[in-house]
Amino acid sequence: MLDRLFRRRREARAVADFYLTIAAQARLPGFYRDLGVPDTLDGRFDMVVLHVFLVMRRLKGQGAAAADRSRLLFEAMIDHFEKSLMEQGVGDSGVGRRIKTMARGIAGRIEVYDRALADDNAAALEVALDNNVYGTASDVPPHRLAAMAAYVRREAAGLEAQPLESLMAGEVRFGPPPGAGAD
């Protein structure tokens, strides 16, 4: 029984570390500096959700262990957001309500991104990114949206090429954010 408890704790710690690796990619300065993602709580939230979605998409349909890893990854992201809200001083009574709102928003984003990538619909992906990643920005230059959409497609393909065993071991490789060029 203790072995099972310690195994669950080790797995939870491994998934939390996996989440932090993914979140580190989402925080790279190039997204904010070169691609104009708003360097705000909302912009950073959406970049983390986007990158976690990409990994969850890769794990989808890969068996029970991968489904479990995907669920734990989602839970680690939610836990991280909950801790962030508490650190910002949101009272205990408001955290649950905000987390539910965040979870609904995340589910919507996942659905829209997944549909756009499944249909290989460049316009739909750019609209989804404009509404979410750039949701608080006004007048996003088309070349930045195109560059972000190309990055998302590139990373989705790159994750497909990564061995499932690596992802299950908490190893993930992302490419660098693209430079968006001059405005």
PDB file of C-alpha atoms in Angstrom:
ATOM      1  CA  MET A   1       0.000   0.000   0.000  1.00  0.00           C
ATOM      2  CA  LEU A   2       2.798   2.428   0.847  1.00  0.00           C
ATOM      3  CA  ASP A   3       4.522   1.507  -2.398  1.00  0.00           C
ATOM      4  CA  ARG A   4       1.404   2.541  -4.320  1.00  0.00           C
ATOM      5  CA  LEU A   5       1.223   5.844  -2.432  1.00  0.00           C
ATOM      6  CA  PHE A   6       4.887   6.630  -3.096  1.00  0.00           C
ATOM      7  CA  ARG A   7       4.515   5.634  -6.754  1.00  0.00           C
ATOM      8  CA  ARG A   8       1.601   8.062  -7.140  1.00  0.00           C
ATOM      9  CA  ARG A   9       3.604  10.823  -5.474  1.00  0.00           C
ATOM     10  CA  ARG A  10       6.585  10.156  -7.753  1.00  0.00           C
ATOM     11  CA  GLU A  11       4.330  10.206 -10.798  1.00  0.00           C
ATOM     12  CA  ALA A  12       2.623  13.418  -9.655  1.00  0.00           C
ATOM     13  CA  ARG A  13       6.038  15.028  -9.157  1.00  0.00           C
ATOM     14  CA  ALA A  14       7.216  13.806 -12.574  1.00  0.00           C
ATOM     15  CA  VAL A  15       4.103  15.201 -14.273  1.00  0.00           C
ATOM     16  CA  ALA A  16       4.492  18.510 -12.422  1.00  0.00           C
ATOM     17  CA  ASP A  17       8.087  18.716 -13.692  1.00  0.00           C
ATOM     18  CA  PHE A  18       6.881  17.827 -17.207  1.00  0.00           C
ATOM     19  CA  TYR A  19       4.330  20.636 -16.985  1.00  0.00           C
ATOM     20  CA  LEU A  20       7.024  23.107 -15.877  1.00  0.00           C
ATOM     21  CA  THR A  21       9.177  22.122 -18.875  1.00  0.00           C
ATOM     22  CA  ILE A  22       6.251  22.809 -21.201  1.00  0.00           C
ATOM     23  CA  ALA A  23       5.427  26.087 -19.437  1.00  0.00           C
ATOM     24  CA  ALA A  24       9.060  27.200 -19.783  1.00  0.00           C
ATOM     25  CA  GLN A  25       8.694  26.975 -23.572  1.00  0.00           C
ATOM     26  CA  ALA A  26       5.554  29.116 -23.391  1.00  0.00           C
ATOM     27  CA  ARG A  27       7.456  31.783 -21.468  1.00  0.00           C
ATOM     28  CA  LEU A  28      10.279  32.236 -23.968  1.00  0.00           C
ATOM     29  CA  PRO A  29      10.787  35.973 -24.626  1.00  0.00           C
ATOM     30  CA  GLY A  30      10.612  35.555 -28.416  1.00  0.00           C
ATOM     31  CA  PHE A  31       6.871  34.985 -28.302  1.00  0.00           C
ATOM     32  CA  TYR A  32       6.329  38.301 -26.583  1.00  0.00           C
ATOM     33  CA  ARG A  33       9.126  40.318 -28.182  1.00  0.00           C
ATOM     34  CA  ASP A  34       9.042  39.063 -31.770  1.00  0.00           C
ATOM     35  CA  LEU A  35       5.508  37.728 -32.207  1.00  0.00           C
ATOM     36  CA  GLY A  36       3.729  40.383 -30.163  1.00  0.00           C
ATOM     37  CA  VAL A  37       1.960  38.041 -27.752  1.00  0.00           C
ATOM     38  CA  PRO A  38       0.744  40.325 -24.939  1.00  0.00           C
ATOM     39  CA  ASP A  39       3.190  40.018 -22.049  1.00  0.00           C
ATOM     40  CA  THR A  40       0.335  39.944 -19.551  1.00  0.00           C
ATOM     41  CA  LEU A  41      -1.291  37.344 -17.335  1.00  0.00           C
ATOM     42  CA  ASP A  42      -3.778  36.633 -20.126  1.00  0.00           C
ATOM     43  CA  GLY A  43      -1.096  36.335 -22.798  1.00  0.00           C
ATOM     44  CA  ARG A  44       1.052  34.041 -20.682  1.00  0.00           C
ATOM     45  CA  PHE A  45      -1.991  31.962 -19.688  1.00  0.00           C
ATOM     46  CA  ASP A  46      -2.882  31.445 -23.338  1.00  0.00           C
ATOM     47  CA  MET A  47       0.667  30.517 -24.309  1.00  0.00           C
ATOM     48  CA  VAL A  48       0.836  27.900 -21.552  1.00  0.00           C
ATOM     49  CA  VAL A  49      -2.562  26.492 -22.568  1.00  0.00           C
ATOM     50  CA  LEU A  50      -1.457  26.360 -26.219  1.00  0.00           C
ATOM     51  CA  HIS A  51       1.717  24.423 -25.435  1.00  0.00           C
ATOM     52  CA  VAL A  52       0.011  22.021 -23.024  1.00  0.00           C
ATOM     53  CA  PHE A  53      -2.650  21.454 -25.677  1.00  0.00           C
ATOM     54  CA  LEU A  54       0.028  20.515 -28.226  1.00  0.00           C
ATOM     55  CA  VAL A  55       1.440  17.857 -25.901  1.00  0.00           C
ATOM     56  CA  MET A  56      -2.022  16.584 -24.929  1.00  0.00           C
ATOM     57  CA  ARG A  57      -2.899  16.345 -28.628  1.00  0.00           C
ATOM     58  CA  ARG A  58       0.165  14.155 -29.194  1.00  0.00           C
ATOM     59  CA  LEU A  59      -0.836  11.874 -26.318  1.00  0.00           C
ATOM     60  CA  LYS A  60      -4.426  11.560 -27.560  1.00  0.00           C
ATOM     61  CA  GLY A  61      -5.378   8.120 -28.835  1.00  0.00           C
ATOM     62  CA  GLN A  62      -2.125   6.519 -27.677  1.00  0.00           C
ATOM     63  CA  GLY A  63      -3.578   4.166 -25.067  1.00  0.00           C
ATOM     64  CA  ALA A  64      -4.631   4.233 -21.451  1.00  0.00           C
ATOM     65  CA  ALA A  65      -1.248   5.239 -20.016  1.00  0.00           C
ATOM     66  CA  ALA A  66      -0.989   8.199 -22.404  1.00  0.00           C
ATOM     67  CA  ALA A  67      -4.579   9.228 -21.622  1.00  0.00           C
ATOM     68  CA  ASP A  68      -3.743   9.112 -17.924  1.00  0.00           C
ATOM     69  CA  ARG A  69      -0.589  11.176 -18.490  1.00  0.00           C
ATOM     70  CA  SER A  70      -2.613  13.724 -20.465  1.00  0.00           C
ATOM     71  CA  ARG A  71      -5.190  13.979 -17.677  1.00  0.00           C
ATOM     72  CA  LEU A  72      -2.475  14.415 -15.057  1.00  0.00           C
ATOM     73  CA  LEU A  73      -0.810  17.074 -17.209  1.00  0.00           C
ATOM     74  CA  PHE A  74      -4.096  18.975 -17.446  1.00  0.00           C
ATOM     75  CA  GLU A  75      -4.519  18.685 -13.669  1.00  0.00           C
ATOM     76  CA  ALA A  76      -0.954  19.933 -13.091  1.00  0.00           C
ATOM     77  CA  MET A  77      -1.716  22.979 -15.254  1.00  0.00           C
ATOM     78  CA  ILE A  78      -4.918  23.689 -13.315  1.00  0.00           C
ATOM     79  CA  ASP A  79      -3.071  23.251 -10.002  1.00  0.00           C
ATOM     80  CA  HIS A  80      -0.413  25.703 -11.167  1.00  0.00           C
ATOM     81  CA  PHE A  81      -3.050  28.264 -12.173  1.00  0.00           C
ATOM     82  CA  GLU A  82      -4.812  27.796  -8.831  1.00  0.00           C
ATOM     83  CA  LYS A  83      -1.567  28.406  -6.921  1.00  0.00           C
ATOM     84  CA  SER A  84      -0.882  31.477  -9.065  1.00  0.00           C
ATOM     85  CA  LEU A  85      -4.298  32.916  -8.225  1.00  0.00           C
ATOM     86  CA  MET A  86      -3.690  32.373  -4.535  1.00  0.00           C
ATOM     87  CA  GLU A  87      -0.258  34.033  -4.787  1.00  0.00           C
ATOM     88  CA  GLN A  88      -1.968  37.026  -6.419  1.00  0.00           C
ATOM     89  CA  GLY A  89      -4.145  37.357  -3.353  1.00  0.00           C
ATOM     90  CA  VAL A  90      -7.404  35.962  -4.701  1.00  0.00           C
ATOM     91  CA  GLY A  91      -9.359  34.818  -1.667  1.00  0.00           C
ATOM     92  CA  ASP A  92     -10.188  31.166  -1.103  1.00  0.00           C
ATOM     93  CA  SER A  93     -13.837  31.784  -1.913  1.00  0.00           C
ATOM     94  CA  GLY A  94     -13.012  33.263  -5.330  1.00  0.00           C
ATOM     95  CA  VAL A  95     -10.435  30.700  -6.443  1.00  0.00           C
ATOM     96  CA  GLY A  96     -12.876  27.865  -7.145  1.00  0.00           C
ATOM     97  CA  ARG A  97     -15.123  30.057  -9.267  1.00  0.00           C
ATOM     98  CA  ARG A  98     -12.184  31.400 -11.275  1.00  0.00           C
ATOM     99  CA  ILE A  99     -10.693  27.953 -11.781  1.00  0.00           C
ATOM    100  CA  LYS A 100     -14.022  26.674 -13.131  1.00  0.00           C
ATOM    101  CA  THR A 101     -14.138  29.609 -15.541  1.00  0.00           C
ATOM    102  CA  MET A 102     -10.526  28.951 -16.582  1.00  0.00           C
ATOM    103  CA  ALA A 103     -11.199  25.235 -17.082  1.00  0.00           C
ATOM    104  CA  ARG A 104     -14.173  25.992 -19.353  1.00  0.00           C
ATOM    105  CA  GLY A 105     -12.059  28.464 -21.320  1.00  0.00           C
ATOM    106  CA  ILE A 106      -9.242  25.950 -21.645  1.00  0.00           C
ATOM    107  CA  ALA A 107     -11.636  23.266 -22.872  1.00  0.00           C
ATOM    108  CA  GLY A 108     -12.971  25.653 -25.512  1.00  0.00           C
ATOM    109  CA  ARG A 109      -9.489  26.562 -26.666  1.00  0.00           C
ATOM    110  CA  ILE A 110      -8.465  22.915 -26.878  1.00  0.00           C
ATOM    111  CA  GLU A 111     -11.519  22.104 -28.989  1.00  0.00           C
ATOM    112  CA  VAL A 112     -10.953  25.004 -31.386  1.00  0.00           C
ATOM    113  CA  TYR A 113      -7.210  24.385 -31.771  1.00  0.00           C
ATOM    114  CA  ASP A 114      -7.741  20.663 -32.243  1.00  0.00           C
ATOM    115  CA  ARG A 115     -10.380  21.189 -34.920  1.00  0.00           C
ATOM    116  CA  ALA A 116      -8.229  23.741 -36.781  1.00  0.00           C
ATOM    117  CA  LEU A 117      -5.187  21.435 -36.782  1.00  0.00           C
ATOM    118  CA  ALA A 118      -7.220  18.338 -37.700  1.00  0.00           C
ATOM    119  CA  ASP A 119      -8.717  20.106 -40.710  1.00  0.00           C
ATOM    120  CA  ASP A 120      -5.323  21.639 -41.590  1.00  0.00           C
ATOM    121  CA  ASN A 121      -7.260  24.891 -41.819  1.00  0.00           C
ATOM    122  CA  ALA A 122      -4.749  27.758 -41.710  1.00  0.00           C
ATOM    123  CA  ALA A 123      -7.454  30.431 -41.558  1.00  0.00           C
ATOM    124  CA  ALA A 124      -9.275  28.712 -38.676  1.00  0.00           C
ATOM    125  CA  LEU A 125      -6.029  28.355 -36.723  1.00  0.00           C
ATOM    126  CA  GLU A 126      -5.180  32.022 -37.230  1.00  0.00           C
ATOM    127  CA  VAL A 127      -8.677  33.031 -36.077  1.00  0.00           C
ATOM    128  CA  ALA A 128      -8.344  30.802 -32.999  1.00  0.00           C
ATOM    129  CA  LEU A 129      -4.936  32.281 -32.172  1.00  0.00           C
ATOM    130  CA  ASP A 130      -6.214  35.818 -32.772  1.00  0.00           C
ATOM    131  CA  ASN A 131      -9.171  35.244 -30.445  1.00  0.00           C
ATOM    132  CA  ASN A 132      -7.146  33.591 -27.705  1.00  0.00           C
ATOM    133  CA  VAL A 133      -3.395  34.195 -27.721  1.00  0.00           C
ATOM    134  CA  TYR A 134      -3.860  37.712 -29.104  1.00  0.00           C
ATOM    135  CA  GLY A 135      -7.290  38.227 -27.513  1.00  0.00           C
ATOM    136  CA  THR A 136      -6.265  41.313 -25.556  1.00  0.00           C
ATOM    137  CA  ALA A 137      -4.142  42.830 -28.339  1.00  0.00           C
ATOM    138  CA  SER A 138      -5.542  45.214 -30.885  1.00  0.00           C
ATOM    139  CA  ASP A 139      -4.652  45.154 -34.572  1.00  0.00           C
ATOM    140  CA  VAL A 140      -2.332  42.154 -34.673  1.00  0.00           C
ATOM    141  CA  PRO A 141      -0.286  42.336 -37.888  1.00  0.00           C
ATOM    142  CA  PRO A 142      -1.181  39.469 -40.249  1.00  0.00           C
ATOM    143  CA  HIS A 143       2.454  38.355 -40.507  1.00  0.00           C
ATOM    144  CA  ARG A 144       2.563  37.756 -36.750  1.00  0.00           C
ATOM    145  CA  LEU A 145      -0.591  35.633 -36.851  1.00  0.00           C
ATOM    146  CA  ALA A 146       0.788  33.703 -39.802  1.00  0.00           C
ATOM    147  CA  ALA A 147       4.108  33.160 -38.013  1.00  0.00           C
ATOM    148  CA  MET A 148       2.367  31.964 -34.838  1.00  0.00           C
ATOM    149  CA  ALA A 149       0.116  29.612 -36.832  1.00  0.00           C
ATOM    150  CA  ALA A 150       3.144  28.224 -38.693  1.00  0.00           C
ATOM    151  CA  TYR A 151       4.885  27.699 -35.338  1.00  0.00           C
ATOM    152  CA  VAL A 152       1.878  25.794 -33.961  1.00  0.00           C
ATOM    153  CA  ARG A 153       1.684  23.566 -37.040  1.00  0.00           C
ATOM    154  CA  ARG A 154       5.457  22.978 -36.939  1.00  0.00           C
ATOM    155  CA  GLU A 155       5.378  22.043 -33.261  1.00  0.00           C
ATOM    156  CA  ALA A 156       2.363  19.744 -33.701  1.00  0.00           C
ATOM    157  CA  ALA A 157       4.268  17.912 -36.450  1.00  0.00           C
ATOM    158  CA  GLY A 158       7.442  17.878 -34.355  1.00  0.00           C
ATOM    159  CA  LEU A 159       5.619  16.356 -31.407  1.00  0.00           C
ATOM    160  CA  GLU A 160       4.163  13.669 -33.687  1.00  0.00           C
ATOM    161  CA  ALA A 161       7.718  12.743 -34.645  1.00  0.00           C
ATOM    162  CA  GLN A 162       8.852  12.459 -31.030  1.00  0.00           C
ATOM    163  CA  PRO A 163       8.681   8.938 -29.619  1.00  0.00           C
ATOM    164  CA  LEU A 164       5.737   8.376 -27.310  1.00  0.00           C
ATOM    165  CA  GLU A 165       8.100   6.773 -24.801  1.00  0.00           C
ATOM    166  CA  SER A 166      10.022  10.045 -24.510  1.00  0.00           C
ATOM    167  CA  LEU A 167       6.894  12.024 -23.799  1.00  0.00           C
ATOM    168  CA  MET A 168       5.743   9.445 -21.282  1.00  0.00           C
ATOM    169  CA  ALA A 169       9.133   9.836 -19.587  1.00  0.00           C
ATOM    170  CA  GLY A 170       8.568  13.591 -19.342  1.00  0.00           C
ATOM    171  CA  GLU A 171      10.893  14.559 -22.180  1.00  0.00           C
ATOM    172  CA  VAL A 172       9.649  17.033 -24.742  1.00  0.00           C
ATOM    173  CA  ARG A 173      11.448  19.009 -27.428  1.00  0.00           C
ATOM    174  CA  PHE A 174      10.100  22.215 -28.896  1.00  0.00           C
ATOM    175  CA  GLY A 175      11.702  24.386 -31.512  1.00  0.00           C
ATOM    176  CA  PRO A 176      12.434  28.067 -30.933  1.00  0.00           C
ATOM    177  CA  PRO A 177       9.762  30.694 -31.464  1.00  0.00           C
ATOM    178  CA  PRO A 178      10.017  32.164 -34.944  1.00  0.00           C
ATOM    179  CA  GLY A 179      11.093  35.744 -35.476  1.00  0.00           C
ATOM    180  CA  ALA A 180       8.186  37.741 -36.831  1.00  0.00           C
ATOM    181  CA  GLY A 181      10.226  40.208 -38.838  1.00  0.00           C
ATOM    182  CA  ALA A 182       9.655  43.926 -39.038  1.00  0.00           C
ATOM    183  CA  ASP A 183       6.244  45.479 -38.541  1.00  0.00           C
TER     184      ASP A 183
END
